[in-house]
PDB file of C-alpha atoms in Angstrom:
ATOM      1  CA  MET A   1      58.044 -40.235  -6.577  1.00 35.00           C
ATOM      2  CA  ASP A   2      59.307 -43.771  -6.538  1.00 37.00           C
ATOM      3  CA  GLY A   3      59.739 -44.205  -2.801  1.00 39.00           C
ATOM      4  CA  SER A   4      63.502 -44.444  -3.118  1.00 34.00           C
ATOM      5  CA  HIS A   5      66.067 -43.134  -0.695  1.00 34.00           C
ATOM      6  CA  GLU A   6      68.410 -40.605  -2.213  1.00 37.00           C
ATOM      7  CA  ASP A   7      71.569 -39.249  -0.688  1.00 37.00           C
ATOM      8  CA  ASP A   8      73.928 -36.753  -2.240  1.00 35.00           C
ATOM      9  CA  GLU A   9      77.500 -37.540  -1.224  1.00 34.00           C
ATOM     10  CA  GLY A  10      78.187 -33.819  -0.943  1.00 33.00           C
ATOM     11  CA  GLY A  11      75.869 -33.721   2.074  1.00 35.00           C
ATOM     12  CA  GLY A  12      73.019 -32.146   0.142  1.00 34.00           C
ATOM     13  CA  PHE A  13      69.950 -34.193   0.958  1.00 34.00           C
ATOM     14  CA  LEU A  14      68.151 -37.281   2.054  1.00 39.00           C
ATOM     15  CA  ARG A  15      64.683 -37.929   0.700  1.00 47.00           C
ATOM     16  CA  VAL A  16      62.283 -40.658   1.694  1.00 50.00           C
ATOM     17  CA  THR A  17      58.935 -40.348   0.005  1.00 54.00           C
ATOM     18  CA  HIS A  18      57.280 -43.671   0.607  1.00 53.00           C
ATOM     19  CA  PRO A  19      54.765 -43.952   3.461  1.00 53.00           C
ATOM     20  CA  ASP A  20      56.236 -47.347   4.411  1.00 57.00           C
ATOM     21  CA  ALA A  21      59.179 -45.368   5.838  1.00 63.00           C
ATOM     22  CA  THR A  22      56.936 -44.083   8.613  1.00 68.00           C
ATOM     23  CA  THR A  23      56.791 -44.915  12.281  1.00 76.00           C
ATOM     24  CA  ASN A  24      53.850 -45.383  14.630  1.00 85.00           C
ATOM     25  CA  SER A  25      54.546 -41.933  16.030  1.00 93.00           C
ATOM     26  CA  ASP A  26      54.343 -40.479  12.503  1.00 95.00           C
ATOM     27  CA  HIS A  27      50.804 -41.811  12.231  1.00 94.00           C
ATOM     28  CA  HIS A  28      49.947 -40.557  15.719  1.00 96.00           C
ATOM     29  CA  TRP A  29      51.152 -37.029  14.970  1.00 98.00           C
ATOM     30  CA  MET A  30      49.539 -36.975  11.536  1.00 97.00           C
ATOM     31  CA  HIS A  31      46.201 -37.841  13.141  1.00 98.00           C
ATOM     32  CA  GLN A  32      46.761 -34.815  15.405  1.00 98.00           C
ATOM     33  CA  ALA A  33      47.545 -32.642  12.367  1.00 98.00           C
ATOM     34  CA  LEU A  34      44.343 -33.839  10.693  1.00 98.00           C
ATOM     35  CA  ALA A  35      42.393 -32.782  13.804  1.00 98.00           C
ATOM     36  CA  LEU A  36      43.968 -29.327  13.501  1.00 98.00           C
ATOM     37  CA  ALA A  37      42.965 -29.210   9.827  1.00 98.00           C
ATOM     38  CA  GLU A  38      39.376 -29.940  10.839  1.00 97.00           C
ATOM     39  CA  ARG A  39      39.539 -27.042  13.290  1.00 97.00           C
ATOM     40  CA  ALA A  40      40.800 -24.732  10.531  1.00 96.00           C
ATOM     41  CA  GLN A  41      37.688 -25.431   8.539  1.00 95.00           C
ATOM     42  CA  ARG A  42      35.214 -25.622  11.413  1.00 95.00           C
ATOM     43  CA  GLU A  43      36.409 -22.652  13.474  1.00 94.00           C
ATOM     44  CA  ASP A  44      37.815 -20.282  10.859  1.00 94.00           C
ATOM     45  CA  ASN A  45      36.395 -21.458   7.518  1.00 93.00           C
ATOM     46  CA  GLU A  46      39.998 -21.795   6.309  1.00 96.00           C
ATOM     47  CA  ILE A  47      41.396 -24.343   3.888  1.00 96.00           C
ATOM     48  CA  PRO A  48      41.772 -27.454   6.093  1.00 97.00           C
ATOM     49  CA  VAL A  49      45.525 -27.772   6.559  1.00 98.00           C
ATOM     50  CA  GLY A  50      46.997 -28.538   9.965  1.00 98.00           C
ATOM     51  CA  ALA A  51      50.603 -28.721  11.108  1.00 98.00           C
ATOM     52  CA  LEU A  52      52.606 -29.383  14.221  1.00 98.00           C
ATOM     53  CA  VAL A  53      56.232 -29.498  15.303  1.00 98.00           C
ATOM     54  CA  VAL A  54      57.588 -32.232  17.547  1.00 98.00           C
ATOM     55  CA  ASP A  55      61.031 -31.961  19.124  1.00 97.00           C
ATOM     56  CA  ALA A  56      63.704 -34.664  19.137  1.00 95.00           C
ATOM     57  CA  ASP A  57      62.341 -36.007  22.448  1.00 96.00           C
ATOM     58  CA  GLY A  58      58.890 -36.517  20.946  1.00 96.00           C
ATOM     59  CA  GLU A  59      57.289 -33.522  22.667  1.00 97.00           C
ATOM     60  CA  LEU A  60      54.807 -31.282  20.883  1.00 98.00           C
ATOM     61  CA  ILE A  61      56.270 -27.759  20.811  1.00 98.00           C
ATOM     62  CA  GLY A  62      54.113 -25.955  18.237  1.00 98.00           C
ATOM     63  CA  GLU A  63      50.909 -26.408  16.336  1.00 98.00           C
ATOM     64  CA  GLY A  64      48.697 -24.460  14.004  1.00 98.00           C
ATOM     65  CA  TRP A  65      46.399 -24.431  11.052  1.00 98.00           C
ATOM     66  CA  ASN A  66      45.886 -22.176   8.073  1.00 97.00           C
ATOM     67  CA  ARG A  67      45.166 -18.613   9.239  1.00 96.00           C
ATOM     68  CA  ASN A  68      45.549 -16.691   5.948  1.00 94.00           C
ATOM     69  CA  ILE A  69      41.962 -15.479   5.785  1.00 93.00           C
ATOM     70  CA  ALA A  70      41.365 -14.910   9.496  1.00 93.00           C
ATOM     71  CA  ASP A  71      44.657 -13.081  10.024  1.00 95.00           C
ATOM     72  CA  HIS A  72      44.724 -11.278   6.658  1.00 96.00           C
ATOM     73  CA  ASP A  73      48.214 -12.714   6.297  1.00 97.00           C
ATOM     74  CA  PRO A  74      49.375 -14.486   3.139  1.00 96.00           C
ATOM     75  CA  SER A  75      52.229 -16.086   5.095  1.00 97.00           C
ATOM     76  CA  ALA A  76      49.989 -17.653   7.769  1.00 97.00           C
ATOM     77  CA  HIS A  77      50.108 -21.173   6.362  1.00 98.00           C
ATOM     78  CA  ALA A  78      49.725 -23.978   8.890  1.00 98.00           C
ATOM     79  CA  GLU A  79      53.439 -24.831   8.744  1.00 98.00           C
ATOM     80  CA  ILE A  80      54.518 -21.237   9.365  1.00 98.00           C
ATOM     81  CA  VAL A  81      52.106 -20.865  12.289  1.00 98.00           C
ATOM     82  CA  ALA A  82      53.356 -24.130  13.837  1.00 98.00           C
ATOM     83  CA  MET A  83      57.046 -23.261  13.321  1.00 98.00           C
ATOM     84  CA  ARG A  84      56.542 -19.778  14.804  1.00 98.00           C
ATOM     85  CA  ARG A  85      54.962 -21.286  17.902  1.00 98.00           C
ATOM     86  CA  ALA A  86      57.718 -23.894  18.142  1.00 98.00           C
ATOM     87  CA  GLY A  87      60.360 -21.170  17.901  1.00 98.00           C
ATOM     88  CA  HIS A  88      58.671 -19.247  20.720  1.00 98.00           C
ATOM     89  CA  SER A  89      58.463 -22.444  22.770  1.00 98.00           C
ATOM     90  CA  LEU A  90      62.193 -23.112  22.348  1.00 97.00           C
ATOM     91  CA  GLY A  91      63.236 -19.470  22.466  1.00 98.00           C
ATOM     92  CA  ASN A  92      65.147 -20.041  19.247  1.00 98.00           C
ATOM     93  CA  HIS A  93      64.574 -19.594  15.522  1.00 97.00           C
ATOM     94  CA  ARG A  94      66.387 -22.879  14.873  1.00 98.00           C
ATOM     95  CA  LEU A  95      64.294 -26.013  15.264  1.00 98.00           C
ATOM     96  CA  VAL A  96      67.201 -28.445  15.144  1.00 97.00           C
ATOM     97  CA  GLY A  97      66.201 -32.082  15.486  1.00 97.00           C
ATOM     98  CA  CYS A  98      62.485 -31.318  15.125  1.00 98.00           C
ATOM     99  CA  THR A  99      59.920 -32.916  12.856  1.00 98.00           C
ATOM    100  CA  LEU A 100      57.274 -30.893  11.053  1.00 98.00           C
ATOM    101  CA  TYR A 101      54.031 -32.785  10.411  1.00 98.00           C
ATOM    102  CA  VAL A 102      51.612 -31.238   7.923  1.00 98.00           C
ATOM    103  CA  THR A 103      48.522 -32.564   6.214  1.00 98.00           C
ATOM    104  CA  LEU A 104      49.435 -31.128   2.789  1.00 98.00           C
ATOM    105  CA  GLU A 105      52.790 -31.108   1.001  1.00 97.00           C
ATOM    106  CA  PRO A 106      54.511 -27.803   1.826  1.00 98.00           C
ATOM    107  CA  CYS A 107      54.577 -24.978  -0.716  1.00 98.00           C
ATOM    108  CA  ALA A 108      57.821 -23.203  -1.649  1.00 97.00           C
ATOM    109  CA  MET A 109      57.486 -20.630   1.154  1.00 98.00           C
ATOM    110  CA  CYS A 110      56.911 -23.249   3.833  1.00 98.00           C
ATOM    111  CA  ALA A 111      59.582 -25.606   2.499  1.00 97.00           C
ATOM    112  CA  MET A 112      62.234 -22.888   2.606  1.00 97.00           C
ATOM    113  CA  ALA A 113      61.117 -21.810   6.089  1.00 98.00           C
ATOM    114  CA  ALA A 114      61.685 -25.431   7.190  1.00 98.00           C
ATOM    115  CA  VAL A 115      65.168 -25.396   5.639  1.00 97.00           C
ATOM    116  CA  HIS A 116      66.056 -22.088   7.316  1.00 97.00           C
ATOM    117  CA  ALA A 117      64.730 -23.371  10.652  1.00 98.00           C
ATOM    118  CA  ARG A 118      66.921 -26.489  10.293  1.00 97.00           C
ATOM    119  CA  ILE A 119      63.951 -28.848  10.626  1.00 98.00           C
ATOM    120  CA  ALA A 120      65.233 -32.451  10.590  1.00 96.00           C
ATOM    121  CA  ARG A 121      62.198 -34.114   9.014  1.00 96.00           C
ATOM    122  CA  VAL A 122      59.063 -33.101   7.157  1.00 97.00           C
ATOM    123  CA  VAL A 123      56.238 -35.631   7.181  1.00 97.00           C
ATOM    124  CA  PHE A 124      53.233 -34.723   5.069  1.00 97.00           C
ATOM    125  CA  GLY A 125      49.890 -36.211   4.132  1.00 96.00           C
ATOM    126  CA  ALA A 126      48.475 -35.321   0.721  1.00 96.00           C
ATOM    127  CA  PHE A 127      50.706 -34.571  -2.241  1.00 96.00           C
ATOM    128  CA  ASP A 128      50.078 -31.192  -3.898  1.00 96.00           C
ATOM    129  CA  PRO A 129      50.366 -31.512  -7.686  1.00 94.00           C
ATOM    130  CA  LYS A 130      49.943 -27.748  -8.199  1.00 95.00           C
ATOM    131  CA  THR A 131      52.320 -26.114  -5.709  1.00 95.00           C
ATOM    132  CA  GLY A 132      54.036 -28.905  -3.776  1.00 96.00           C
ATOM    133  CA  ALA A 133      57.674 -28.127  -2.996  1.00 95.00           C
ATOM    134  CA  ALA A 134      58.674 -31.445  -1.431  1.00 94.00           C
ATOM    135  CA  GLY A 135      58.865 -33.299  -4.713  1.00 91.00           C
ATOM    136  CA  SER A 136      55.585 -32.873  -6.582  1.00 92.00           C
ATOM    137  CA  VAL A 137      56.355 -29.656  -8.461  1.00 94.00           C
ATOM    138  CA  PHE A 138      59.569 -28.441  -6.826  1.00 93.00           C
ATOM    139  CA  ASP A 139      62.005 -30.329  -4.633  1.00 93.00           C
ATOM    140  CA  LEU A 140      63.236 -27.533  -2.390  1.00 94.00           C
ATOM    141  CA  LEU A 141      63.664 -29.607   0.755  1.00 93.00           C
ATOM    142  CA  SER A 142      66.220 -31.874  -0.844  1.00 89.00           C
ATOM    143  CA  ASP A 143      68.004 -29.408  -3.113  1.00 90.00           C
ATOM    144  CA  ALA A 144      71.683 -30.324  -2.901  1.00 89.00           C
ATOM    145  CA  ARG A 145      72.661 -26.653  -2.921  1.00 92.00           C
ATOM    146  CA  HIS A 146      71.337 -26.155   0.615  1.00 90.00           C
ATOM    147  CA  ASN A 147      73.690 -26.635   3.555  1.00 88.00           C
ATOM    148  CA  HIS A 148      71.052 -28.528   5.549  1.00 89.00           C
ATOM    149  CA  ARG A 149      69.538 -31.989   5.143  1.00 81.00           C
ATOM    150  CA  VAL A 150      65.783 -32.499   5.459  1.00 89.00           C
ATOM    151  CA  GLU A 151      64.348 -35.987   5.451  1.00 93.00           C
ATOM    152  CA  VAL A 152      60.979 -36.051   3.687  1.00 94.00           C
ATOM    153  CA  VAL A 153      58.224 -38.619   4.102  1.00 94.00           C
ATOM    154  CA  GLY A 154      55.141 -38.063   1.974  1.00 94.00           C
ATOM    155  CA  GLY A 155      51.736 -39.678   1.760  1.00 94.00           C
ATOM    156  CA  VAL A 156      51.209 -40.405   5.475  1.00 95.00           C
ATOM    157  CA  LEU A 157      47.428 -40.631   5.862  1.00 95.00           C
ATOM    158  CA  GLY A 158      47.387 -38.847   2.519  1.00 95.00           C
ATOM    159  CA  ASP A 159      44.033 -40.301   1.463  1.00 96.00           C
ATOM    160  CA  GLN A 160      42.341 -38.815   4.537  1.00 97.00           C
ATOM    161  CA  ALA A 161      44.049 -35.457   4.118  1.00 97.00           C
ATOM    162  CA  GLY A 162      43.255 -35.359   0.405  1.00 97.00           C
ATOM    163  CA  ALA A 163      39.618 -36.264   0.965  1.00 97.00           C
ATOM    164  CA  MET A 164      39.265 -33.452   3.505  1.00 97.00           C
ATOM    165  CA  LEU A 165      40.691 -30.928   1.043  1.00 97.00           C
ATOM    166  CA  THR A 166      38.574 -32.221  -1.843  1.00 95.00           C
ATOM    167  CA  ALA A 167      35.391 -32.002   0.232  1.00 95.00           C
ATOM    168  CA  TYR A 168      36.259 -28.458   1.323  1.00 95.00           C
ATOM    169  CA  PHE A 169      36.804 -27.202  -2.225  1.00 93.00           C
ATOM    170  CA  ARG A 170      33.735 -29.012  -3.574  1.00 92.00           C
ATOM    171  CA  ALA A 171      31.609 -27.370  -0.892  1.00 91.00           C
ATOM    172  CA  LYS A 172      33.134 -23.954  -1.675  1.00 87.00           C
ATOM    173  CA  ARG A 173      32.370 -24.393  -5.347  1.00 89.00           C
ATOM    174  CA  GLY A 174      28.883 -25.751  -4.704  1.00 85.00           C
ATOM    175  CA  LYS A 175      29.637 -29.139  -6.249  1.00 69.00           C
ATOM    176  CA  VAL A 176      28.102 -32.315  -4.943  1.00 62.00           C
ATOM    177  CA  ALA A 177      30.444 -35.244  -4.371  1.00 59.00           C
ATOM    178  CA  GLY A 178      29.663 -38.013  -6.793  1.00 54.00           C
TER     179      GLY A 178
END
């Protein structure tokens, strides 16, 4: 991830991966997503990932956090929960012009859900070197074979998001931070 802008002339993708490409509102919404991640851990003992969807007018239309364990649902990732709520809010499965904010780089399932929903932008916090599908392992959001463009901004408040995840897994494994 070199922070470069890429654009496929065939209309395939636009990718922006450097946090300097962010806006003040990106930081505002990512702080909100981090608060949702804290709730995931505190209220449901879930992996602390939070997500929210903001429409083109800057209005919050859906939010959520990981619910896999609580809902016994392998698809209940924070992004899916937030996009479902946004779809209900709009009365539409298409989330055209919306931005998805999530504290962890989306996995393949969540990335493709964003493509199918026609999300305009995905802004994420921590990179996921094991299953990230926004450039770390896979690059599904900017695959030129898709008929939809998704702008991607990664690393927004990534240190905070990463630290939250690291602390969660260390506590689960009984390791002391050192």
